[in-house]
Coordinates of N, CA and C in Angstrom, one line a residue:
X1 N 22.5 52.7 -7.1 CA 23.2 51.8 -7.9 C 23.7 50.7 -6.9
X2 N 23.1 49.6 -7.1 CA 23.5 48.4 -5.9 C 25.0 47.6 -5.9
X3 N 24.9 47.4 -7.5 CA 26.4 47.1 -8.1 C 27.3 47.8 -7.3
X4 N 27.6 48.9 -7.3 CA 28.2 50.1 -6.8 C 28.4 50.3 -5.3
X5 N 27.6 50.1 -5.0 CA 27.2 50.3 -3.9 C 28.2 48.6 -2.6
X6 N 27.5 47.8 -3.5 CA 28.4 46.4 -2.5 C 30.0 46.6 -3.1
X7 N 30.2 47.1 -4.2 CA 31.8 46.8 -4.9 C 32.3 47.7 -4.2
X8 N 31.9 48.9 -4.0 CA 33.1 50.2 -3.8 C 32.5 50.5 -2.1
X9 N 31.1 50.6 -1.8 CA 30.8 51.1 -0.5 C 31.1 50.3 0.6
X10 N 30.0 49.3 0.6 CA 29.9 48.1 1.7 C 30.6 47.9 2.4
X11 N 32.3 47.7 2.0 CA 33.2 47.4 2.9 C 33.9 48.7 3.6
X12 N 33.6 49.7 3.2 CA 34.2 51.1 3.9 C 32.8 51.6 5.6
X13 N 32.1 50.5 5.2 CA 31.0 50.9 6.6 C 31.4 50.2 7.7
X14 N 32.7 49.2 7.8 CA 33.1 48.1 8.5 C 34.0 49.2 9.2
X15 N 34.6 50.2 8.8 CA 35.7 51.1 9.4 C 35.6 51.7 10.5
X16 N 36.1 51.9 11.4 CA 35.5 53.2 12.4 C 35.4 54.0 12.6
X17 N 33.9 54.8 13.3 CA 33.7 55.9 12.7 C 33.2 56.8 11.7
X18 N 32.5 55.4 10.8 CA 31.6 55.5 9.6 C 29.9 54.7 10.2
X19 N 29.2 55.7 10.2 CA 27.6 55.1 10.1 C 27.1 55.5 8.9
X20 N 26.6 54.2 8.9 CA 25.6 54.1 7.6 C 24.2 54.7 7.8
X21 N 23.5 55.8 7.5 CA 22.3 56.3 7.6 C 21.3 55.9 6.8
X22 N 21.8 55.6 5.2 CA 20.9 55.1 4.7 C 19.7 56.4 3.7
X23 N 19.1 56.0 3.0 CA 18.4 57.1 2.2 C 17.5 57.9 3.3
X24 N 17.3 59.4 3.1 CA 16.5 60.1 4.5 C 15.3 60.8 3.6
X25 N 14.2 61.1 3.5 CA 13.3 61.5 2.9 C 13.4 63.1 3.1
X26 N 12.5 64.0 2.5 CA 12.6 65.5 2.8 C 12.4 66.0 4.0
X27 N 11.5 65.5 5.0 CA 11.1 65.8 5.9 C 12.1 65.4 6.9
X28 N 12.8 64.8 6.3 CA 14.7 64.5 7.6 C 15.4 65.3 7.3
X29 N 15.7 66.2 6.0 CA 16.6 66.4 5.1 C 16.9 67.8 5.8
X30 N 16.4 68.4 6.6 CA 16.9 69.9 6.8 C 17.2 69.6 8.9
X31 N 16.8 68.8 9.1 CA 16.9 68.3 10.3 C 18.6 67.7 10.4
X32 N 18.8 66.8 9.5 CA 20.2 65.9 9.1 C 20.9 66.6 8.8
X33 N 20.8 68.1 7.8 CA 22.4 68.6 7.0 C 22.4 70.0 8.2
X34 N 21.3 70.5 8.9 CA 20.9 71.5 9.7 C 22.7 70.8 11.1
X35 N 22.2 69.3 11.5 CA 23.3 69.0 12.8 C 24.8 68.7 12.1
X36 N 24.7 68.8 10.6 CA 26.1 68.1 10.1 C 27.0 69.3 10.6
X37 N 28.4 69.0 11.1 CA 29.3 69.9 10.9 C 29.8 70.5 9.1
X38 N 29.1 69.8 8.6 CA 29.6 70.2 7.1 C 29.1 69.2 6.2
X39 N 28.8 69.6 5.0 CA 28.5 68.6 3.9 C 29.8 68.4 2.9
X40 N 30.6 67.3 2.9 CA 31.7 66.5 2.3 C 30.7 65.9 0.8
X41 N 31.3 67.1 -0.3 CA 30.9 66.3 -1.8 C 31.9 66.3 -2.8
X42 N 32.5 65.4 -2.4 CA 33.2 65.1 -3.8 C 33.0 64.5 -4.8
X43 N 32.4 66.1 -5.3 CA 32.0 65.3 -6.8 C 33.2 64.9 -7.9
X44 N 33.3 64.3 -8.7 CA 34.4 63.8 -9.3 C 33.9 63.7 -11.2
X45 N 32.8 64.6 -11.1 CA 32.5 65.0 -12.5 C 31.8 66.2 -12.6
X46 N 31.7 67.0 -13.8 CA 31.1 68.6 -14.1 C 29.8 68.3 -13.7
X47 N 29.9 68.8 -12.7 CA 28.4 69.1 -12.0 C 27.3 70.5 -12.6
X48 N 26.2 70.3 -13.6 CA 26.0 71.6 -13.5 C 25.4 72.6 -12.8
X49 N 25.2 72.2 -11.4 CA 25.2 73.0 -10.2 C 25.0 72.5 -9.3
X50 N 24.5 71.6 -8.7 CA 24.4 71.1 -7.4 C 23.9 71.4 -6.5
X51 N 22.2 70.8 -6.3 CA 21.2 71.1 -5.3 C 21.7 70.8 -4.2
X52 N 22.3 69.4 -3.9 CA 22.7 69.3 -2.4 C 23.6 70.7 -2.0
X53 N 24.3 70.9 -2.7 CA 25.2 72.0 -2.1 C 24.1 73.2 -1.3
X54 N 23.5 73.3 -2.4 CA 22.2 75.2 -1.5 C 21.1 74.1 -0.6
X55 N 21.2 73.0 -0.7 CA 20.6 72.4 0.3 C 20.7 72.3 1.9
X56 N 22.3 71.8 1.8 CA 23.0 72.2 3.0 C 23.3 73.7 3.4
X57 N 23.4 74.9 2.9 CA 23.6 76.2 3.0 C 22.2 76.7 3.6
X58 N 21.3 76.5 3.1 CA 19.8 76.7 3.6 C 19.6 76.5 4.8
X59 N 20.4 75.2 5.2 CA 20.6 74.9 7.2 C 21.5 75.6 7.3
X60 N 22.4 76.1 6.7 CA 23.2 77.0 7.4 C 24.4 76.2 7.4
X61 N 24.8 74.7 6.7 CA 26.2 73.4 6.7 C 27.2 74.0 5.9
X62 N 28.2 74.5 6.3 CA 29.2 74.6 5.3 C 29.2 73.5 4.3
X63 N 29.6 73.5 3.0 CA 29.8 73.2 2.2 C 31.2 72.8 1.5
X64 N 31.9 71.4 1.5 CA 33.2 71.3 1.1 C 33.3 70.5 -0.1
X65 N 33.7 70.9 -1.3 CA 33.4 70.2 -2.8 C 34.8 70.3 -3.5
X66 N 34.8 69.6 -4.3 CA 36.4 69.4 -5.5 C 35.5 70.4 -6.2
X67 N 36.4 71.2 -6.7 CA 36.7 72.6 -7.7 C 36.6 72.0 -9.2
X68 N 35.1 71.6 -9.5 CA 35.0 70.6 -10.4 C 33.4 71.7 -10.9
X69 N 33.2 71.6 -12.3 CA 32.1 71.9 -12.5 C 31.3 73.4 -12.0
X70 N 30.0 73.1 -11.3 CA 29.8 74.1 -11.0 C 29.8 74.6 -9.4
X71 N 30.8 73.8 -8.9 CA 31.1 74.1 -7.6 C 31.7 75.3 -7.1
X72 N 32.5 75.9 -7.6 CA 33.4 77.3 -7.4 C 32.2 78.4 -7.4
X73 N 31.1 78.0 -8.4 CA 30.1 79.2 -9.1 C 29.5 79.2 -7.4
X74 N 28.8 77.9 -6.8 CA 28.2 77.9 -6.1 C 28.5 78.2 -4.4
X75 N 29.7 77.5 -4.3 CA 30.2 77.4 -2.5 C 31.5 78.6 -3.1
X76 N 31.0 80.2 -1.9 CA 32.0 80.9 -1.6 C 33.2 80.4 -1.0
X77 N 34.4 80.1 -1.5 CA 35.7 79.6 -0.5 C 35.7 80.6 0.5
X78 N 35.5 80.0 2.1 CA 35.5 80.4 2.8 C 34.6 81.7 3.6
X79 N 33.8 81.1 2.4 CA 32.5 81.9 3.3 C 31.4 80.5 3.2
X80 N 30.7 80.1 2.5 CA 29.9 79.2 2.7 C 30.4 78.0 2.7
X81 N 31.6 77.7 2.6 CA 32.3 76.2 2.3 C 34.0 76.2 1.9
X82 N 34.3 75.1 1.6 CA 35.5 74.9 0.6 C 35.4 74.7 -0.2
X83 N 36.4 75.0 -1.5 CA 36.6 74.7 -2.8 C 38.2 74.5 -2.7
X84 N 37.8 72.6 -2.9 CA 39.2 71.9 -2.4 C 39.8 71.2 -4.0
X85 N 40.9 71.2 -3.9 CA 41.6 70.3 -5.2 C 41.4 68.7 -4.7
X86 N 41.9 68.5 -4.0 CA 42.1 67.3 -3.6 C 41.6 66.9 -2.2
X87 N 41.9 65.2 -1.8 CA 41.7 65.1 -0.8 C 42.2 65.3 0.5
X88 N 43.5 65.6 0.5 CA 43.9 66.3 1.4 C 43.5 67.3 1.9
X89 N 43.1 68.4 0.9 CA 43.0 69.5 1.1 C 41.7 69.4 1.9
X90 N 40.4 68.6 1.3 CA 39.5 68.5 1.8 C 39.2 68.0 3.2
X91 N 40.4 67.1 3.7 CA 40.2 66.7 5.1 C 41.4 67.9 6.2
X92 N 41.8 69.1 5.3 CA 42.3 70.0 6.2 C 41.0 70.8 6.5
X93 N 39.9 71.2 4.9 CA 39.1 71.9 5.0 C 38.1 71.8 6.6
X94 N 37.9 70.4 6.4 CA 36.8 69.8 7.6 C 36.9 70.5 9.0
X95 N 38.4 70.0 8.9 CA 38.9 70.9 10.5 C 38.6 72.1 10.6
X96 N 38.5 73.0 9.1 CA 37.9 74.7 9.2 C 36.8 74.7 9.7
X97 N 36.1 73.8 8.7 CA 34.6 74.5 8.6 C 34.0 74.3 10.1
X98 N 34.4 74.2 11.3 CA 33.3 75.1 12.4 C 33.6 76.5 12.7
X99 N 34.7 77.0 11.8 CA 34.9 78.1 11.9 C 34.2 79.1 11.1
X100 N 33.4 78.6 10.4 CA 32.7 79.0 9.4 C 31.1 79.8 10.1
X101 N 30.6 81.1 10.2 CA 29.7 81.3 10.8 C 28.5 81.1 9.9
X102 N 27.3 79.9 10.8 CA 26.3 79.0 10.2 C 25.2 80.2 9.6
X103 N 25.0 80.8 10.1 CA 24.3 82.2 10.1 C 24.5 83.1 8.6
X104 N 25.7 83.6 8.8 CA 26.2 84.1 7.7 C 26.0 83.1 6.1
X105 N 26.6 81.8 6.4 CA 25.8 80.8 5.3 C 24.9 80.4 4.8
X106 N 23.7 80.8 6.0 CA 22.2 80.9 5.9 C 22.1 82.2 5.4
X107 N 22.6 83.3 5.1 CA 22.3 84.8 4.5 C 22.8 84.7 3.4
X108 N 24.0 83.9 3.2 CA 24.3 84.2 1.7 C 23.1 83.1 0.5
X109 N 23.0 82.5 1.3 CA 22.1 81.2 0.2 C 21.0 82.0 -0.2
X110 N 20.1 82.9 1.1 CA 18.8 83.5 0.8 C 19.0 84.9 -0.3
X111 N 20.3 85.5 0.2 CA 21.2 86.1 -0.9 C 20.9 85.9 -2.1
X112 N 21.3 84.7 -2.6 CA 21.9 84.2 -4.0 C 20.9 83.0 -4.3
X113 N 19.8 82.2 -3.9 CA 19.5 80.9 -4.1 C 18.2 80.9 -3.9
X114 N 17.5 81.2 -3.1 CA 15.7 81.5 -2.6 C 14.9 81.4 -4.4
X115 N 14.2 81.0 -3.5 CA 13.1 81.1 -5.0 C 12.7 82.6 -5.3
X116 N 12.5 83.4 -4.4 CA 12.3 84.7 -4.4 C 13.7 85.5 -5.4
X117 N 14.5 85.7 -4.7 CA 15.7 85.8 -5.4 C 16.0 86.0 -7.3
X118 N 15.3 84.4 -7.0 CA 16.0 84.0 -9.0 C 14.7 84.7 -9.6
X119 N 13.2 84.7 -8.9 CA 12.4 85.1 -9.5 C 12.1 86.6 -10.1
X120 N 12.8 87.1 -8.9 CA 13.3 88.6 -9.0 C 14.1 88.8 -9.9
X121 N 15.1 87.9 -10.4 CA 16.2 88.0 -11.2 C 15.2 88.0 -12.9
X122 N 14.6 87.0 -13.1 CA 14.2 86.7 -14.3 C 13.2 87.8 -14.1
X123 N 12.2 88.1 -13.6 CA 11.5 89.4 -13.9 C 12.8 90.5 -14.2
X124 N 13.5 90.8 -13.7 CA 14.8 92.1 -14.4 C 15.1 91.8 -15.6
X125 N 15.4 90.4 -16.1 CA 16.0 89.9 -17.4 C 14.2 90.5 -18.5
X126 N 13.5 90.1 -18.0 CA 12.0 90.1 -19.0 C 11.9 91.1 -19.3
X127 N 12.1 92.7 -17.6 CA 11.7 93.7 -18.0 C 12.8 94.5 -18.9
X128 N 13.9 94.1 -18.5 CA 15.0 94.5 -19.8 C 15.2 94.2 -21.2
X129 N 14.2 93.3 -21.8 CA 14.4 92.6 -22.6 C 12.9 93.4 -23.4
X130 N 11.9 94.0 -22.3 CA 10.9 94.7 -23.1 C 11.0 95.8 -23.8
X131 N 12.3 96.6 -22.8 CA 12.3 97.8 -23.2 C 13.7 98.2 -24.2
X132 N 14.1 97.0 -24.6 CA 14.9 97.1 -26.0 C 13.7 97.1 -27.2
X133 N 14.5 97.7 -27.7 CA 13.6 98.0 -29.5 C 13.7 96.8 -30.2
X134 N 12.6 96.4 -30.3 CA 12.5 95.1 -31.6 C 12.9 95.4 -32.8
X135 N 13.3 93.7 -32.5 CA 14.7 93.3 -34.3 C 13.5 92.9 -34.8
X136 N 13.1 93.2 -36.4 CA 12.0 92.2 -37.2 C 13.2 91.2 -37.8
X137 N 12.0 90.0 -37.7 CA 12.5 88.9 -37.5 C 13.1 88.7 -38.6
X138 N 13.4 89.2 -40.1 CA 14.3 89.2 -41.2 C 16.0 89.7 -40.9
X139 N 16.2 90.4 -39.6 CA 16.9 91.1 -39.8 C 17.7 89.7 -38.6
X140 N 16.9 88.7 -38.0 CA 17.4 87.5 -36.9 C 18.3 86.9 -37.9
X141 N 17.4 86.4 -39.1 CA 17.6 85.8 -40.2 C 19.1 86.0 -40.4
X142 N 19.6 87.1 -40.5 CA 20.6 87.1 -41.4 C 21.9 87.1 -40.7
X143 N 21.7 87.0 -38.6 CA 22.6 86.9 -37.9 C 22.9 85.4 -37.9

């Protein structure tokens, strides 16, 4: 969004201590969140789940998000990240997260997030769902 981008961003890249990187394609993308000390997302609307978040966890990047949406479901407070209210809270979080072991963030994402994982999950949901006794469909009707 360019509008957006010159109104609200443009002049915050003049500050010190802010580099502009610019859009990174896939093949940068585990390279870049892999060296970040942490991924800072403040999202500021209901998110309903948020790839960047298992994005950064996958490299093993703590994860620091507003307790908005589906953030809480996703980033363990204080195991894969923060779940901050505000901004303060989130520039105290920052200072945590190298305390956060990268390793362990990398175990919980393959944990909970892997393709393998959910697929395993939805095969349980199928096979549980075979071995209930069929409703005939008059009897759907009437719920």
């Amino acid at each position: 969004d360019n509008d957006y981008f010159e109104r609200e961003i443009k002049h915050l890249l003049d500050l010190p201590h802010v580099e502009f990187i610019g859009e990174i394609n896939d093949s940068q993308k585990s390279d870049f969140l892999g060296r970040a000390m942490a991924l800072l997302c403040p999202i500021d609307w209901v998110e309903p789940f948020g790839l960047v978040m298992i994005e950064a966890m996958a490299c093993g990047t703590p994860v620091i998000v507003y307790d908005r949406g589906s953030a809480p479901e996703v980033v363990e407070n204080g195991v894969t990240g923060y779940v901050v209210k505000d901004e303060a809270e989130a520039a105290a979080a920052v200072r945590r997260a190298r305390l956060l072991p990268r390793r362990l963030i990398r175990k919980r994402f393959e944990e909970r997030f892997t393709a393998r994982r959910m697929t395993a999950d939805y095969l349980a949901v199928y096979r549980s769902l075979m071995t209930e006794q069929e409703v005939p469909a008059r009897e759907l009707l009437r719920a």
